[in-house]
Amino acid sequence: MAAPAQRRIIFQHIDEPGYSNDLACYVRNGGYEVLKKSVTRPPAELIDEVKKSGLRGRGGAGFPCGVKWGLVDRKSGKPIYLIVNADESEPGTFKDRYIMHQDPHQLIEGTMISCFANNVKQAYIYIRGEMPHGARILERAIAEARAAGFVGKNICGTTYSCDIFVHRGAGAYICGEETGLIESLEGKRANPRIKPPYFPAVLGLYQCPTIVNNVETLCHVKYIVEHGGDAFTKVGTPNNTGTRIFCVSGHVQRPGYYEFEAGKITMGQLLYEVCGGPLPGRTFKAVIPGGSSAKILRFGERFKGKRKVGAEMVDYDWGVEDVPMDFDSLGMIGTMGGSGGVIVMDDTVNMVEALANINAFYSHESCGQCTPCREGSLWMKKITTRMVHGQARNEDAALLKSVADQIPGRTICAFGEACSWPTQSFIAKFGDEFKQYPETKKAAKPVGAHELV
Amino acid sequence: MIAPPKPDLVTVNIDGREIAVPKGTNVIEAARLVNVDVPHYCYHPKLTIVGNCRMCLIEMGMPAVDPATKAPIIDPVTGKPKINWIPRPQIGCGTNVSPGLHVKTTSPMVKDAREGVMEFLLINHPLDCPICDQAGECKLQEQSTGYGRGYSRFVEQKNVKPKRTQLGPRVTLDDERCILCSRCIRFSKEIAKDDVLGFVDRGSYSTLTCFPGKQLANNYSLNTVDICPVGALTSTDFRFKMRVWFLKQTNSIDTETSVGANTVVWSREGQIYRLTPRRNDDVNDTWMPDSGRELFKAVMAADRLVATTHLDALVAQAAELFKMNASAGAIAVVGSGRSSVEEQFLTKKLAAALKASTQLVSRVGQGDQLLISADRNPNVRGALVTGLISKLPKVGDATPLSRSTKGAVAAPIRTGGLTDLAASIDAGKVKVVVSIGEDLIAAGLTAAQLANVSVVYLGTHANATSAAAKIVFPTLSVFEKNGTFVNQQFRLQKFAKAVPGPQGATDDLIVLAKLTAAASSAPMASDLGSLWTLISAEVPAFAMTSYAQVPETGLLIDATPFAALPFVEGETLHFKPAAAAVALDS
Amino acid sequence: MNLKPATLHSIDEVITHYPVKRSATLPLLHLIQEDVGYLPPETCEWVAAKLELQPINVLEVITFYPMFRQKPIGRRHIKVCRTLSCALLGGYKTCEQFEKEFNTHRGEVSPGGEVTIDFVECLASCGTAPVVLIDDDLHEKVDCAKAKQLSDQIKAEAKKR
């Protein structure tokens, strides 16, 4: 079956010739019209549209945005904050970068609509430190929008006022975790908070109710408010509404970002047709479908079970290529859609070395606050690094699995899962390769293989 | 019939046992009430909860309810309410009880989680227990017994971190032993209000540090050593002195101030090695000042007084002196706010028998709003309650520095209160002064004044007064005897004998009883049991009490007769002065 | 602290962005680092005084975030992405190429002080791997040839000074 055409909602203007990131261009293309209409509508109505839309957060967890907004404590009398999570850090993910660099006003408009809907008077965009240009572009765009009355005092001539400030991170993946981000925004080490009691919706920034939404999510809000929640559910598939941006990297002919209706494209269509398949002379070996913490899939493995289609339960028997790229289907086969970062590895890649690379990342990024993640992530890194650069032992595979099993579900934040799922899934899917590694590493590397750690 | 639980209690089920606990209690504390231990490192009852060690993971569930009727669903097999168990373990420290909460602390999931955490905590730990001062009271050792693997699967290089860092004058840090629980950081920030500790670097390389150029030097720094669950923070003074399992623990009271922090004296074979705080949620929580921990050193001081003459001979000499000055007012008794209640009671008896005036030496300094109060006498209220004095001693205006200002409490202490006595001596009325442990020179009398009277001195250490005294009775320090103090809250608190006194020193009670007997020609009890029979009969505030009945956490007594007195204390932990008080340190 | 008037102005301005001064810790550290090139030892006390904090609060933050540095670096900062997508397409080789070009090692200042090369984690541009951030500018698809070309450019610019 041929891959569907891209459906560019969020990326409508990305890479469009002549489209610039200034206000004039944005307004010329109909920008801020939705905000102007929104501020004349009752805020509850806007929240309702988002709830109806079924929009799921695009940061990685896929939590319904309307539900998140519904949890906000509106009775405390404390100010409500909104934070744009622009700390795009999950390896393999690079979608928010383009929104912020090429279409910042789309984000600002989505943010302001969300702020108005939730009676937010102050918003912050927490952008990762490694995007200095992105921060400057956003600051300039906010200044433009402020001058034009779309941000700041008396928005669009109403009595509603709300400002946005850009806040730069400084190289910490954990700031993508919403409570870690809040701590960082408060000027501290980004140690995620325990939940309970520190649910951002109740005790967030400065112990006030706080909404933390991903960049792409807020852009979707703009679309939803413009077209209505019902219209949004017509895009994509039930429970996986709207579009999804896939960021494809690694060993494909045409890596890049592609926006499709959620659930309407399979992994095979994405990788073979859209991305042009493997590099010449290579075959696909494995793919990580939702950012490097998502569990890896091995080409050749099959997934069987029953799934709901409409009201009926039907059998499915999928290869990796057949899996629809939506939250639910990827969840069903034991991995996740996550942030949409698809990392492809071909047959030149040794999985021990690939895991060593990932483990080095997570051990570097663990905040170090809670024991299992702090010690487990570094231990796994030390094992895999030793396997590659020192002595590899036959028993290392079992040890790695055992260490990884002691982490998830026992940590303060989801980093515990993020750092252990790669090891767990690599061993589960490529256990033989780990066991044979002491022998493999003595042999010559495949042509075209790169050093990974 | 079982009475319904009080409205502020919630019933929870821990390992199958139902218990009603106050709302807001966390699972660790609730479990403690049914003698179930939930192991933990970072949790401390007096600090904020961070939930970072993950040792207290427990399994938790709530009764299932029918969504339509809200009625509990009964499990048809057991006939008991069905419990929806949360599939992943939860932290006991950060989970507060809610009605119907079910907790499992012994399930395979919990055991597995604890074993995992233990292994992780030990992989980068140096495992130098044989030379570690924490050995014997180390939570890692303790939990290894239950949840340790017994062998190591870790073949990699351990992380290298700084060893033997002097964090301050009294605390030594071994960063490799640190498990990053952050108790010391939270203590410094939240309790001592001296935010100098923190973690630098990240992940497994995170390292506890004092800000370069600063020191952990506040007067509460050693509490970080107490609460360090491992051997990372150790007392520079106690380091390598003694294995803790050889030490005997005796309950005592910090005599620095009228706060009366509860303490434990750690001793072996008659020698004291350290003092640590003893938890009392109404007095000092789990803390004590560093300065109070130094006090035991005076026990072994070279200037300890010991007698070479037999006690009875000394008593006979005193009796002779008393007889020669039998007229009313010829003898003055200087009592002490450092004496125990029992000693003050006997001092009062002695003064009555001698028809002597009584006065107390005042010691007033700056309070620190935590566990150092303005009144540097531990038992002025005892003197009031026993009737040794009827009004507060005058605050001295002379400011000789007292010898007791050790440690970080460097502010001067005003010692005084003897102006009336000085006048009487100058007027030639007083011929004999009996001082119960008070250095009269330090308290404001002049050497010339002392030369004009005969001094009978009871005390522990040599000073100008003992040197000038005609008769000296060497007595015991607080660590060498039993007794009680009344602290600023009017809480009667016991201290116990930890070590024997030196040869040639006699229990103050025996000396006072013998002197009283000599002066009144009637026998006087000197043992605590008999004394308390007299005390409870004569002192209204103690009417219902005996020594044996005083709990280890103390007993509040009726303070109303003294409510109008202008006590000098300002606010400290668990103490607010009455509105009328003259708070010198506010 | 000897900061430029513009930096001091920005510092005072950015503090007003937050209802709690402490929030300005990261922005202040960025501004000081941009001005001085690194965070000199007196930074902690200066920032702490400015934001009514204790110096340890600032030191904890500086050492948590890898972008903050407490030592001077070369005139140009070359950050090569080390993470998976870039490594799959030769990120390690790219880094080695830069090291060779400037006769230095990761984390060190090159002889003559022109560059510091660092391996950093994911720069969020995985679709154009391998990527390199030179000062504030992202360079995409930096294979060895492009690394050499960028190095030559840096050297040429250095010569002009």
CSV table of N, CA and C in Angstrom, one decimal, chain A residues 33-94:
chain,number,residue,atom,x,y,z
A,33,GLU,N,-5.1,35.6,13.7
A,33,GLU,CA,-6.6,35.7,13.6
A,33,GLU,C,-7.3,34.9,14.6
A,34,VAL,N,-6.7,33.7,14.8
A,34,VAL,CA,-7.4,32.8,15.8
A,34,VAL,C,-7.3,33.4,17.2
A,35,LEU,N,-6.2,34.0,17.5
A,35,LEU,CA,-6.1,34.6,18.9
A,35,LEU,C,-7.1,35.7,19.0
A,36,LYS,N,-7.2,36.6,17.9
A,36,LYS,CA,-8.2,37.7,18.0
A,36,LYS,C,-9.6,37.2,18.3
A,37,LYS,N,-10.0,36.1,17.6
A,37,LYS,CA,-11.3,35.5,17.8
A,37,LYS,C,-11.4,34.9,19.2
A,38,SER,N,-10.3,34.2,19.6
A,38,SER,CA,-10.3,33.5,20.9
A,38,SER,C,-10.6,34.4,22.0
A,39,VAL,N,-10.0,35.5,22.1
A,39,VAL,CA,-10.2,36.4,23.2
A,39,VAL,C,-11.6,37.0,23.4
A,40,THR,N,-12.4,36.7,22.3
A,40,THR,CA,-13.8,37.2,22.5
A,40,THR,C,-14.7,36.0,22.9
A,41,ARG,N,-14.1,34.9,23.0
A,41,ARG,CA,-14.9,33.7,23.4
A,41,ARG,C,-14.7,33.4,24.9
A,42,PRO,N,-15.7,32.7,25.5
A,42,PRO,CA,-15.5,32.3,26.9
A,42,PRO,C,-14.4,31.3,27.0
A,43,PRO,N,-13.5,31.5,28.0
A,43,PRO,CA,-12.3,30.6,28.1
A,43,PRO,C,-12.8,29.1,28.2
A,44,ALA,N,-13.8,28.9,29.0
A,44,ALA,CA,-14.3,27.5,29.2
A,44,ALA,C,-14.6,26.8,27.9
A,45,GLU,N,-15.1,27.6,26.9
A,45,GLU,CA,-15.4,27.1,25.6
A,45,GLU,C,-14.2,26.6,24.9
A,46,LEU,N,-13.1,27.3,25.1
A,46,LEU,CA,-11.8,27.0,24.4
A,46,LEU,C,-11.3,25.7,25.0
A,47,ILE,N,-11.4,25.6,26.4
A,47,ILE,CA,-10.9,24.4,27.0
A,47,ILE,C,-11.7,23.2,26.5
A,48,ASP,N,-13.0,23.4,26.4
A,48,ASP,CA,-13.9,22.4,25.9
A,48,ASP,C,-13.5,21.9,24.5
A,49,GLU,N,-13.1,22.8,23.6
A,49,GLU,CA,-12.7,22.4,22.3
A,49,GLU,C,-11.5,21.5,22.4
A,50,VAL,N,-10.5,21.9,23.2
A,50,VAL,CA,-9.3,21.1,23.4
A,50,VAL,C,-9.7,19.7,24.0
A,51,LYS,N,-10.6,19.7,24.9
A,51,LYS,CA,-11.0,18.4,25.5
A,51,LYS,C,-11.6,17.5,24.4
A,52,LYS,N,-12.5,18.1,23.6
A,52,LYS,CA,-13.2,17.4,22.6
A,52,LYS,C,-12.3,16.9,21.5
A,53,SER,N,-11.2,17.6,21.3
A,53,SER,CA,-10.3,17.3,20.2
A,53,SER,C,-9.5,16.0,20.5
A,54,GLY,N,-9.4,15.6,21.8
A,54,GLY,CA,-8.7,14.4,22.1
A,54,GLY,C,-7.2,14.6,21.9
A,55,LEU,N,-6.7,15.8,21.8
A,55,LEU,CA,-5.3,16.1,21.6
A,55,LEU,C,-4.5,15.5,22.7
A,56,ARG,N,-3.5,14.7,22.3
A,56,ARG,CA,-2.5,14.1,23.2
A,56,ARG,C,-1.2,14.8,23.1
A,57,GLY,N,-0.6,15.0,24.3
A,57,GLY,CA,0.6,15.7,24.4
A,57,GLY,C,1.7,15.2,23.5
A,58,ARG,N,2.5,16.1,22.9
A,58,ARG,CA,3.4,15.7,21.9
A,58,ARG,C,4.9,15.6,22.5
A,59,GLY,N,5.0,15.7,23.8
A,59,GLY,CA,6.3,15.8,24.4
A,59,GLY,C,6.9,14.4,24.6
A,60,GLY,N,6.0,13.4,24.6
A,60,GLY,CA,6.5,12.0,24.8
A,60,GLY,C,5.6,11.1,25.5
A,61,ALA,N,4.9,11.6,26.5
A,61,ALA,CA,4.0,10.7,27.3
A,61,ALA,C,2.7,10.5,26.6
A,62,GLY,N,2.3,11.4,25.7
A,62,GLY,CA,1.0,11.3,25.1
A,62,GLY,C,-0.2,11.5,26.0
A,63,PHE,N,0.0,12.3,27.0
A,63,PHE,CA,-1.1,12.5,28.0
A,63,PHE,C,-2.1,13.5,27.4
A,64,PRO,N,-3.4,13.2,27.5
A,64,PRO,CA,-4.4,14.1,26.9
A,64,PRO,C,-4.3,15.5,27.4
A,65,CYS,N,-4.2,16.5,26.5
A,65,CYS,CA,-4.0,17.8,26.9
A,65,CYS,C,-5.2,18.4,27.6
A,66,GLY,N,-6.4,18.1,27.2
A,66,GLY,CA,-7.6,18.6,27.8
A,66,GLY,C,-7.7,18.1,29.3
A,67,VAL,N,-7.3,16.8,29.5
A,67,VAL,CA,-7.3,16.3,30.9
A,67,VAL,C,-6.3,17.1,31.7
A,68,LYS,N,-5.2,17.3,31.1
A,68,LYS,CA,-4.1,18.0,31.9
A,68,LYS,C,-4.7,19.4,32.3
A,69,TRP,N,-5.3,20.1,31.4
A,69,TRP,CA,-5.9,21.4,31.7
A,69,TRP,C,-7.0,21.3,32.8
A,70,GLY,N,-7.7,20.2,32.7
A,70,GLY,CA,-8.8,19.9,33.6
A,70,GLY,C,-8.3,19.7,35.0
A,71,LEU,N,-7.1,19.3,35.2
A,71,LEU,CA,-6.6,19.0,36.5
A,71,LEU,C,-6.1,20.3,37.3
A,72,VAL,N,-6.0,21.4,36.5
A,72,VAL,CA,-5.4,22.6,37.1
A,72,VAL,C,-6.3,23.1,38.3
A,73,ASP,N,-5.7,23.4,39.4
A,73,ASP,CA,-6.4,23.9,40.5
A,73,ASP,C,-6.7,25.4,40.3
A,74,ARG,N,-8.0,25.6,40.1
A,74,ARG,CA,-8.5,27.0,39.8
A,74,ARG,C,-9.1,27.6,41.0
A,75,LYS,N,-9.1,26.9,42.1
A,75,LYS,CA,-9.8,27.4,43.3
A,75,LYS,C,-8.9,28.0,44.3
A,76,SER,N,-7.6,27.8,44.1
A,76,SER,CA,-6.6,28.1,45.1
A,76,SER,C,-6.5,29.6,45.3
A,77,GLY,N,-6.8,30.4,44.2
A,77,GLY,CA,-6.6,31.8,44.2
A,77,GLY,C,-5.2,32.2,43.9
A,78,LYS,N,-4.4,31.2,43.7
A,78,LYS,CA,-3.0,31.5,43.3
A,78,LYS,C,-2.9,31.7,41.8
A,79,PRO,N,-1.9,32.5,41.3
A,79,PRO,CA,-1.8,32.6,39.9
A,79,PRO,C,-1.5,31.3,39.2
A,80,ILE,N,-2.0,31.2,38.0
A,80,ILE,CA,-1.7,30.0,37.2
A,80,ILE,C,-0.7,30.3,36.2
A,81,TYR,N,0.4,29.4,36.1
A,81,TYR,CA,1.4,29.6,35.1
A,81,TYR,C,1.3,28.6,34.0
A,82,LEU,N,1.8,29.1,32.8
A,82,LEU,CA,2.0,28.1,31.7
A,82,LEU,C,3.4,28.1,31.3
A,83,ILE,N,3.9,27.0,31.2
A,83,ILE,CA,5.3,26.9,30.7
A,83,ILE,C,5.3,26.1,29.4
A,84,VAL,N,6.0,26.6,28.4
A,84,VAL,CA,6.1,25.9,27.1
A,84,VAL,C,7.4,25.1,27.3
A,85,ASN,N,7.2,23.8,27.2
A,85,ASN,CA,8.4,22.9,27.2
A,85,ASN,C,9.1,22.8,25.9
A,86,ALA,N,10.1,23.7,25.7
A,86,ALA,CA,10.8,23.7,24.5
A,86,ALA,C,12.2,23.2,24.8
A,87,ASP,N,12.3,22.3,25.7
A,87,ASP,CA,13.6,21.7,26.1
A,87,ASP,C,13.8,20.4,25.3
A,88,GLU,N,13.5,20.5,24.0
A,88,GLU,CA,13.6,19.3,23.1
A,88,GLU,C,14.9,18.6,23.3
A,89,SER,N,14.9,17.5,23.9
A,89,SER,CA,16.2,16.8,24.3
A,89,SER,C,16.2,15.3,24.0
A,90,GLU,N,15.1,14.7,23.8
A,90,GLU,CA,15.1,13.3,23.6
A,90,GLU,C,15.8,12.9,22.3
A,91,PRO,N,17.0,12.2,22.5
A,91,PRO,CA,17.7,11.9,21.2
A,91,PRO,C,16.8,11.3,20.2
A,92,GLY,N,17.0,11.9,19.0
A,92,GLY,CA,16.2,11.4,17.8
A,92,GLY,C,15.0,12.4,17.6
A,93,THR,N,14.8,13.4,18.4
A,93,THR,CA,13.7,14.3,18.3
A,93,THR,C,14.2,15.7,17.8
A,94,PHE,N,13.6,16.2,16.8
A,94,PHE,CA,14.1,17.5,16.3
A,94,PHE,C,13.0,18.3,15.6
